[in-house]
Amino acid sequence: RIGYEALAWGRHIYDHRDAWALVRDVDHPAIGMVLDTFHSLARDVPISSIGDIRADKLFIVQMADAPQLEMDPLSWSRHYRAMPGQGEWPVAEYVAAIQRTGYDGYFSLEIFNDQFRAGAASQIARDGLRSLKVLEDASARLRGKTATLPPPAEVNGVEFIEFAASHQEADEFATLFRALGFTPVARHRSKDVTRWKQGGINLVLNCEPDGHAHSYDVVHGGSVCAIGLSVEDQQAALDRAAALGVDRFEQAVALDEWEIPSLKGLGGSLLYLVNAENKASMWSDEFPHGMESAPTQPVLDRVDHLAQTMQYTEFLSWQLFYTSLFAMEKTSQLEIADPMGLVYSQAIQNADRSVRLTLNGSLAHQALSSRFVRNYFGSGVQHIAFATDDVFAAAEKAAAAGLPLLEIGPNYYADIAA
């Protein structure tokens, strides 16, 4: 059987509607159609037109997503195709339209991407399988069919940020935390772990001599080793993670401790899933040893976003990780000018923006993000942004408390004015 495909850069036929007209008129049992999301969506061919194609004449479907770019279709196709869900196209709607015709044949991934060529084949394979599972589920939901996965997990806040530190590093962190207005409010029931609090922000400082945090500190030094996200349905989130092949992390838990499930996250860090219903009980039970009272008039209110910096070849993988597991959307990718090269950045956020993660990576060897990955010995959290109603008061109090601040050169203000 011969499949006829309209290529987006075709000289005479570059629209699948014209290709279908030819195949339909030839009406030979060995001649059929090949549909490719790239060729249709790059040319803005209406998805509704797929309904005109007979299922028995559709021989194979090729799948790809892509960022929305202004460039010639051939270069776009050869360098920027991505797994479904990693781009900006309505791929699920496209698949649903095909399945409504009665098509029950193969869906093939056809991807050309420079990041994938430089990445690990095993990770690309996992991403491909994960993207197809999410695509199958999304298409079923659009068609009113039984969902194939638990729904994307609803997240409603960053419950805590955990820092791994030696005792010396912990002293340095304590100085910084206090300067920012945080107070140590409680110690863990049995571990060398302290909870620092201000407003709706919880920072956990872990100085345990063994376990995940200690191992993380040995490799990376004092830094963020885990993030705790508050989720509406903890079990449903775990079920979806398992179905998508997301690895769980487990370590020994004492009989009187809470078992907070965690997933393996970026660069060996952990992603804890905290049940929103009983998080107050979790804090009181796990940290019963009171220390100081939390500030009654906090300067910082909440976590605005966490910036995760990674190898550029990991960028699309972690974007897919977050958007496939959680009910989160991605913004358009930005190119940020670094003095040493471009840094690519993209935000992943939930509907009310109470959880926002920015992913950053660069192909430039000396760009800030690349130097971070190299000196940190891997990917990780590069910065944390806190929200405040009075940024000037927050900065003045921090400076008065001895927080080391970056010096801003005069050219920065000249650039702002320009």
Short mmCIF file of C-alpha atoms in Angstrom, two decimals:
data_model
loop_
_atom_site.label_atom_id
_atom_site.label_comp_id
_atom_site.label_asym_id
_atom_site.label_seq_id
_atom_site.Cartn_x
_atom_site.Cartn_y
_atom_site.Cartn_z
CA ARG A 1 0.00 0.00 0.00
CA ILE A 2 1.20 3.48 -0.89
CA GLY A 3 0.48 6.41 1.39
CA TYR A 4 0.31 9.90 -0.13
CA GLU A 5 1.38 12.78 2.13
CA ALA A 6 1.06 16.53 1.65
CA LEU A 7 4.35 18.06 2.78
CA ALA A 8 4.15 21.58 4.23
CA TRP A 9 6.88 22.70 1.79
CA GLY A 10 5.39 20.85 -1.18
CA ARG A 11 5.64 22.58 -4.57
CA HIS A 12 2.14 21.63 -5.77
CA ILE A 13 0.37 19.83 -2.89
CA TYR A 14 1.00 21.15 0.65
CA ASP A 15 -2.49 20.89 2.18
CA HIS A 16 -3.96 17.56 3.33
CA ARG A 17 -7.33 18.61 1.88
CA ASP A 18 -5.82 18.66 -1.62
CA ALA A 19 -4.05 15.36 -0.97
CA TRP A 20 -7.34 13.78 0.12
CA ALA A 21 -9.09 15.07 -2.99
CA LEU A 22 -6.52 13.25 -5.17
CA VAL A 23 -6.62 10.02 -3.16
CA ARG A 24 -10.41 10.06 -3.15
CA ASP A 25 -10.61 10.61 -6.92
CA VAL A 26 -8.01 7.93 -7.73
CA ASP A 27 -10.04 5.53 -5.55
CA HIS A 28 -7.55 2.65 -5.74
CA PRO A 29 -7.44 0.12 -2.88
CA ALA A 30 -3.63 0.38 -2.62
CA ILE A 31 -3.54 4.20 -2.52
CA GLY A 32 -4.29 5.99 0.75
CA MET A 33 -3.42 8.99 2.92
CA VAL A 34 -0.61 9.75 5.34
CA LEU A 35 -1.45 12.48 7.85
CA ASP A 36 1.27 14.31 9.79
CA THR A 37 0.39 16.84 12.48
CA PHE A 38 3.37 18.97 11.52
CA HIS A 39 2.40 19.38 7.87
CA SER A 40 -1.21 20.19 8.75
CA LEU A 41 -0.68 22.51 11.71
CA ALA A 42 2.35 24.35 10.29
CA ARG A 43 0.08 25.36 7.41
CA ASP A 44 -2.89 26.17 9.72
CA VAL A 45 -5.08 23.63 7.93
CA PRO A 46 -8.38 23.45 9.88
CA ILE A 47 -8.57 20.36 12.08
CA SER A 48 -12.26 20.05 11.25
CA SER A 49 -11.33 19.10 7.67
CA ILE A 50 -10.05 15.73 8.93
CA GLY A 51 -13.66 14.66 9.31
CA ASP A 52 -13.97 14.48 5.49
CA ILE A 53 -11.31 11.73 5.21
CA ARG A 54 -12.53 8.11 5.13
CA ALA A 55 -10.93 5.97 7.84
CA ASP A 56 -10.21 3.10 5.41
CA LYS A 57 -8.19 5.50 3.27
CA LEU A 58 -6.01 6.69 6.14
CA PHE A 59 -2.97 4.38 6.17
CA ILE A 60 -0.83 5.90 8.94
CA VAL A 61 -0.68 8.98 11.17
CA GLN A 62 2.59 10.68 12.11
CA MET A 63 2.76 12.74 15.29
CA ALA A 64 4.84 15.78 16.22
CA ASP A 65 4.38 18.96 18.21
CA ALA A 66 6.38 22.18 17.75
CA PRO A 67 6.80 25.70 19.10
CA GLN A 68 5.00 28.38 17.11
CA LEU A 69 7.73 29.98 14.99
CA GLU A 70 7.95 32.26 11.97
CA MET A 71 10.30 30.44 9.61
CA ASP A 72 10.30 28.34 6.47
CA PRO A 73 8.47 25.01 7.02
CA LEU A 74 11.41 22.81 5.98
CA SER A 75 13.85 24.26 8.55
CA TRP A 76 11.07 24.33 11.14
CA SER A 77 10.38 20.65 10.52
CA ARG A 78 13.99 19.50 10.51
CA HIS A 79 15.08 21.22 13.75
CA TYR A 80 12.12 22.03 16.03
CA ARG A 81 9.72 19.11 16.07
CA ALA A 82 8.97 17.86 19.60
CA MET A 83 6.99 15.20 21.40
CA PRO A 84 3.24 15.84 21.76
CA GLY A 85 2.80 18.21 24.67
CA GLN A 86 6.24 19.80 24.33
CA GLY A 87 5.15 22.39 21.78
CA GLU A 88 2.27 24.80 21.33
CA TRP A 89 -0.06 22.99 18.96
CA PRO A 90 -3.53 21.44 19.62
CA VAL A 91 -2.25 17.92 18.98
CA ALA A 92 -4.86 16.24 21.20
CA GLU A 93 -7.67 17.90 19.23
CA TYR A 94 -6.03 16.68 16.01
CA VAL A 95 -5.90 13.09 17.26
CA ALA A 96 -9.48 13.25 18.54
CA ALA A 97 -10.65 14.38 15.09
CA ILE A 98 -8.86 11.44 13.48
CA GLN A 99 -10.32 8.94 15.93
CA ARG A 100 -13.83 10.28 15.34
CA THR A 101 -13.52 9.10 11.71
CA GLY A 102 -13.19 5.52 12.99
CA TYR A 103 -9.46 5.26 12.30
CA ASP A 104 -7.91 2.54 14.44
CA GLY A 105 -4.46 2.25 12.91
CA TYR A 106 -0.95 3.25 13.97
CA PHE A 107 0.15 6.57 15.41
CA SER A 108 3.87 7.07 14.78
CA LEU A 109 6.17 9.64 16.35
CA GLU A 110 8.15 11.46 13.66
CA ILE A 111 10.50 13.88 15.40
CA PHE A 112 13.47 15.88 14.14
CA ASN A 113 15.06 17.99 16.88
CA ASP A 114 18.61 19.10 17.58
CA GLN A 115 18.10 18.74 21.36
CA PHE A 116 17.07 15.12 20.95
CA ARG A 117 20.08 14.34 18.76
CA ALA A 118 22.34 15.56 21.59
CA GLY A 119 20.34 13.95 24.42
CA ALA A 120 20.21 10.52 26.00
CA ALA A 121 18.26 7.96 23.96
CA SER A 122 16.78 6.39 27.10
CA GLN A 123 15.31 9.72 28.26
CA ILE A 124 13.94 10.47 24.80
CA ALA A 125 12.27 7.05 24.72
CA ARG A 126 10.67 7.65 28.14
CA ASP A 127 9.46 11.06 27.01
CA GLY A 128 7.99 9.58 23.84
CA LEU A 129 6.03 6.94 25.74
CA ARG A 130 4.88 9.47 28.34
CA SER A 131 3.74 11.92 25.66
CA LEU A 132 1.69 9.23 23.89
CA LYS A 133 0.01 8.14 27.12
CA VAL A 134 -0.98 11.74 27.88
CA LEU A 135 -2.13 12.23 24.29
CA GLU A 136 -4.28 9.08 24.39
CA ASP A 137 -5.88 10.24 27.64
CA ALA A 138 -6.50 13.80 26.41
CA SER A 139 -8.06 12.55 23.16
CA ALA A 140 -10.39 10.20 25.07
CA ARG A 141 -11.55 13.05 27.32
CA LEU A 142 -12.21 15.30 24.29
CA ARG A 143 -14.34 12.58 22.71
CA GLY A 144 -16.29 11.91 25.92
CA LYS A 145 -14.75 8.45 26.26
CA THR A 146 -13.43 6.76 29.40
CA ALA A 147 -10.22 8.40 30.51
CA THR A 148 -7.12 6.20 30.36
CA LEU A 149 -5.28 8.01 33.19
CA PRO A 150 -6.20 9.66 36.49
CA PRO A 151 -6.72 13.40 35.90
CA PRO A 152 -3.74 15.79 36.08
CA ALA A 153 -2.97 16.51 39.74
CA GLU A 154 -4.30 19.81 41.06
CA VAL A 155 -1.62 21.73 42.97
CA ASN A 156 -2.48 24.69 45.17
CA GLY A 157 0.81 25.94 46.55
CA VAL A 158 4.45 25.40 47.43
CA GLU A 159 4.16 23.89 50.91
CA PHE A 160 7.88 23.90 51.69
CA ILE A 161 11.36 24.22 50.26
CA GLU A 162 13.94 21.90 51.84
CA PHE A 163 17.62 22.79 52.05
CA ALA A 164 20.37 20.21 52.57
CA ALA A 165 23.24 21.56 54.65
CA SER A 166 26.17 20.67 56.85
CA HIS A 167 26.19 22.34 60.29
CA GLN A 168 28.56 25.04 59.05
CA GLU A 169 26.37 25.68 56.00
CA ALA A 170 23.31 25.67 58.26
CA ASP A 171 24.78 28.57 60.25
CA GLU A 172 25.24 30.51 57.02
CA PHE A 173 21.68 29.72 55.94
CA ALA A 174 20.36 30.81 59.34
CA THR A 175 22.04 34.20 58.93
CA LEU A 176 20.48 34.63 55.49
CA PHE A 177 17.04 33.41 56.58
CA ARG A 178 16.93 35.81 59.55
CA ALA A 179 18.02 38.73 57.38
CA LEU A 180 15.10 37.95 55.07
CA GLY A 181 12.67 37.95 57.99
CA PHE A 182 12.31 34.21 58.62
CA THR A 183 12.13 32.72 62.13
CA PRO A 184 12.99 29.17 63.29
CA VAL A 185 9.60 28.09 64.65
CA ALA A 186 10.11 24.36 65.39
CA ARG A 187 12.46 21.36 65.36
CA HIS A 188 11.68 17.91 64.00
CA ARG A 189 10.59 15.29 66.52
CA SER A 190 13.69 13.13 66.01
CA LYS A 191 15.88 14.53 63.23
CA ASP A 192 18.31 17.42 62.95
CA VAL A 193 15.79 19.37 60.88
CA THR A 194 14.47 22.89 61.55
CA ARG A 195 11.37 24.61 60.19
CA TRP A 196 11.74 28.33 59.35
CA LYS A 197 8.59 30.31 58.65
CA GLN A 198 7.36 33.68 57.42
CA GLY A 199 3.90 34.42 56.03
CA GLY A 200 2.88 31.44 53.93
CA ILE A 201 6.49 30.36 53.29
CA ASN A 202 8.06 27.30 54.95
CA LEU A 203 11.79 26.64 54.64
CA VAL A 204 13.12 23.33 56.01
CA LEU A 205 16.81 23.12 56.93
CA ASN A 206 18.02 19.51 56.98
CA CYS A 207 21.38 18.74 58.69
CA GLU A 208 20.91 14.99 59.13
CA PRO A 209 24.21 13.03 58.97
CA ASP A 210 22.73 10.44 56.61
CA GLY A 211 19.85 10.00 54.18
CA HIS A 212 18.96 11.75 50.94
CA ALA A 213 19.65 15.31 52.13
CA HIS A 214 23.14 14.41 53.37
CA SER A 215 24.01 12.67 50.10
CA TYR A 216 22.71 15.66 48.16
CA ASP A 217 24.82 18.05 50.24
CA VAL A 218 27.96 15.96 49.67
CA VAL A 219 27.53 16.30 45.90
CA HIS A 220 26.13 19.82 45.55
CA GLY A 221 26.88 21.65 48.79
CA GLY A 222 24.24 23.52 50.79
CA SER A 223 21.28 23.96 48.47
CA VAL A 224 17.65 23.08 47.75
CA CYS A 225 17.33 19.29 47.83
CA ALA A 226 13.52 18.98 47.77
CA ILE A 227 10.30 20.87 47.04
CA GLY A 228 6.99 20.06 48.70
CA LEU A 229 3.86 20.76 46.64
CA SER A 230 0.40 20.85 48.20
CA VAL A 231 -1.97 18.65 46.16
CA GLU A 232 -5.74 18.22 46.36
CA ASP A 233 -5.75 14.43 45.92
CA GLN A 234 -2.50 12.83 46.96
CA GLN A 235 -3.38 9.28 45.90
CA ALA A 236 -4.68 10.34 42.49
CA ALA A 237 -1.45 12.26 41.92
CA LEU A 238 0.59 9.18 42.82
CA ASP A 239 -1.54 6.99 40.55
CA ARG A 240 -1.02 9.34 37.60
CA ALA A 241 2.72 9.50 38.31
CA ALA A 242 2.91 5.68 38.30
CA ALA A 243 0.95 5.46 35.05
CA LEU A 244 3.33 7.94 33.41
CA GLY A 245 6.45 6.07 34.55
CA VAL A 246 7.58 8.72 37.05
CA ASP A 247 9.98 7.16 39.55
CA ARG A 248 9.11 7.17 43.25
CA PHE A 249 11.71 7.76 45.96
CA GLU A 250 11.53 5.83 49.21
CA GLN A 251 13.71 5.89 52.30
CA ALA A 252 13.32 4.54 55.83
CA VAL A 253 10.64 6.26 57.94
CA ALA A 254 10.36 5.83 61.72
CA LEU A 255 7.12 4.40 63.11
CA ASP A 256 6.05 7.74 64.61
CA GLU A 257 6.87 9.80 61.49
CA TRP A 258 4.62 10.84 58.64
CA GLU A 259 5.32 9.12 55.36
CA ILE A 260 5.14 11.90 52.80
CA PRO A 261 5.37 10.34 49.32
CA SER A 262 8.02 11.77 47.03
CA LEU A 263 9.01 11.53 43.38
CA LYS A 264 12.45 11.75 41.83
CA GLY A 265 12.86 15.27 40.51
CA LEU A 266 15.35 17.41 38.66
CA GLY A 267 19.03 16.60 39.19
CA GLY A 268 18.42 13.99 41.89
CA SER A 269 16.26 16.30 44.02
CA LEU A 270 12.89 15.21 45.40
CA LEU A 271 9.35 16.37 44.78
CA TYR A 272 7.11 15.74 47.80
CA LEU A 273 3.34 15.51 47.41
CA VAL A 274 1.70 16.97 50.52
CA ASN A 275 -1.98 16.27 51.12
CA ALA A 276 -3.70 19.65 51.32
CA GLU A 277 -6.36 18.34 53.74
CA ASN A 278 -4.02 17.39 56.57
CA LYS A 279 -0.92 19.53 56.08
CA ALA A 280 -1.56 21.41 59.35
CA SER A 281 -1.51 18.11 61.25
CA MET A 282 1.65 17.10 59.41
CA TRP A 283 3.51 20.19 60.62
CA SER A 284 2.32 19.91 64.25
CA ASP A 285 3.11 16.18 64.46
CA GLU A 286 6.44 16.24 62.64
CA PHE A 287 7.74 19.44 64.28
CA PRO A 288 6.43 19.37 67.88
CA HIS A 289 9.41 21.11 69.51
CA GLY A 290 8.59 24.79 69.43
CA MET A 291 11.35 27.42 69.15
CA GLU A 292 10.46 31.04 68.32
CA SER A 293 7.16 32.61 67.28
CA ALA A 294 6.62 33.35 63.59
CA PRO A 295 6.62 37.08 62.73
CA THR A 296 3.17 38.65 63.12
CA GLN A 297 3.83 41.15 60.33
CA PRO A 298 5.75 39.21 57.68
CA VAL A 299 7.64 41.12 55.02
CA LEU A 300 7.60 38.24 52.53
CA ASP A 301 4.24 36.57 51.89
CA ARG A 302 4.68 33.57 49.61
CA VAL A 303 6.90 31.85 47.08
CA ASP A 304 6.50 33.62 43.76
CA HIS A 305 8.53 31.11 41.74
CA LEU A 306 11.45 28.71 41.80
CA ALA A 307 13.97 28.79 38.99
CA GLN A 308 15.37 25.40 37.96
CA THR A 309 18.44 25.45 35.75
CA MET A 310 19.44 22.43 33.70
CA GLN A 311 21.34 21.18 30.70
CA TYR A 312 19.59 22.51 27.60
CA THR A 313 19.12 18.93 26.36
CA GLU A 314 16.94 18.29 29.46
CA PHE A 315 14.71 21.30 28.87
CA LEU A 316 11.86 19.64 26.96
CA SER A 317 11.94 16.54 29.20
CA TRP A 318 11.26 18.50 32.38
CA GLN A 319 8.70 20.67 30.68
CA LEU A 320 6.81 17.49 29.74
CA PHE A 321 7.33 16.05 33.24
CA TYR A 322 5.52 18.93 34.95
CA THR A 323 2.76 19.53 32.40
CA SER A 324 1.89 15.84 32.02
CA LEU A 325 1.78 15.11 35.77
CA PHE A 326 0.16 18.30 37.12
CA ALA A 327 -2.67 20.58 36.04
CA MET A 328 -0.17 23.20 34.91
CA GLU A 329 0.31 25.20 31.73
CA LYS A 330 3.47 26.49 30.11
CA THR A 331 4.09 30.00 28.87
CA SER A 332 5.90 30.75 25.63
CA GLN A 333 9.64 30.16 25.67
CA LEU A 334 11.77 33.29 26.04
CA GLU A 335 15.31 34.05 24.90
CA ILE A 336 17.11 35.99 27.65
CA ALA A 337 20.27 37.85 26.68
CA ASP A 338 23.19 36.81 28.88
CA PRO A 339 26.52 38.62 28.30
CA MET A 340 27.98 35.23 27.31
CA GLY A 341 25.10 33.93 25.17
CA LEU A 342 21.37 33.28 25.06
CA VAL A 343 19.56 31.57 27.93
CA TYR A 344 16.25 29.89 27.09
CA SER A 345 13.59 30.21 29.77
CA GLN A 346 10.03 28.95 30.12
CA ALA A 347 7.55 29.18 33.00
CA ILE A 348 5.31 26.30 34.11
CA GLN A 349 2.40 27.41 36.30
CA ASN A 350 -0.98 26.38 37.69
CA ALA A 351 -4.18 28.32 37.01
CA ASP A 352 -3.93 30.80 39.90
CA ARG A 353 -0.12 31.02 39.64
CA SER A 354 0.31 29.90 43.24
CA VAL A 355 2.87 27.39 41.89
CA ARG A 356 5.32 28.66 39.27
CA LEU A 357 8.52 27.03 38.10
CA THR A 358 10.85 28.58 35.55
CA LEU A 359 13.04 26.24 33.52
CA ASN A 360 16.32 27.66 32.24
CA GLY A 361 19.04 26.29 29.98
CA SER A 362 21.58 27.44 27.44
CA LEU A 363 23.74 26.14 24.64
CA ALA A 364 26.34 28.82 25.41
CA HIS A 365 29.17 27.27 27.42
CA GLN A 366 29.91 30.41 29.46
CA ALA A 367 26.33 31.62 30.00
CA LEU A 368 25.29 31.92 33.66
CA SER A 369 22.99 28.88 33.48
CA SER A 370 25.74 26.71 31.95
CA ARG A 371 28.27 27.82 34.59
CA PHE A 372 25.73 27.03 37.31
CA VAL A 373 25.22 23.46 36.04
CA ARG A 374 28.97 22.93 35.70
CA ASN A 375 29.91 24.30 39.14
CA TYR A 376 26.89 22.76 40.90
CA PHE A 377 27.68 19.32 39.43
CA GLY A 378 24.26 18.99 37.86
CA SER A 379 20.87 20.61 37.46
CA GLY A 380 19.07 22.24 40.38
CA VAL A 381 17.30 25.24 41.87
CA GLN A 382 19.30 28.34 40.95
CA HIS A 383 17.15 30.95 42.63
CA ILE A 384 13.95 31.45 44.64
CA ALA A 385 11.73 34.51 44.22
CA PHE A 386 9.54 35.61 47.12
CA ALA A 387 6.46 37.81 46.77
CA THR A 388 5.95 40.89 48.92
CA ASP A 389 3.53 43.82 48.98
CA ASP A 390 6.38 46.26 49.68
CA VAL A 391 9.60 45.34 47.90
CA PHE A 392 11.37 48.50 49.09
CA ALA A 393 10.67 47.79 52.75
CA ALA A 394 11.76 44.17 52.27
CA ALA A 395 15.04 45.24 50.64
CA GLU A 396 15.75 47.90 53.27
CA LYS A 397 15.14 45.50 56.18
CA ALA A 398 17.29 42.80 54.54
CA ALA A 399 20.14 45.23 53.93
CA ALA A 400 19.92 46.58 57.49
CA ALA A 401 20.05 43.00 58.78
CA GLY A 402 23.30 42.38 56.91
CA LEU A 403 22.05 40.46 53.87
CA PRO A 404 24.71 40.64 51.12
CA LEU A 405 23.10 42.30 48.11
CA LEU A 406 24.18 42.30 44.50
CA GLU A 407 25.75 45.50 43.26
CA ILE A 408 23.91 46.85 40.26
CA GLY A 409 26.10 48.56 37.68
CA PRO A 410 25.04 51.89 36.14
CA ASN A 411 24.62 50.36 32.69
CA TYR A 412 21.61 48.42 34.03
CA TYR A 413 19.68 51.66 34.56
CA ALA A 414 20.82 52.99 31.21
CA ASP A 415 19.44 49.85 29.56
CA ILE A 416 16.12 50.25 31.40
CA ALA A 417 15.82 53.86 30.20
CA ALA A 418 16.63 52.78 26.62
#
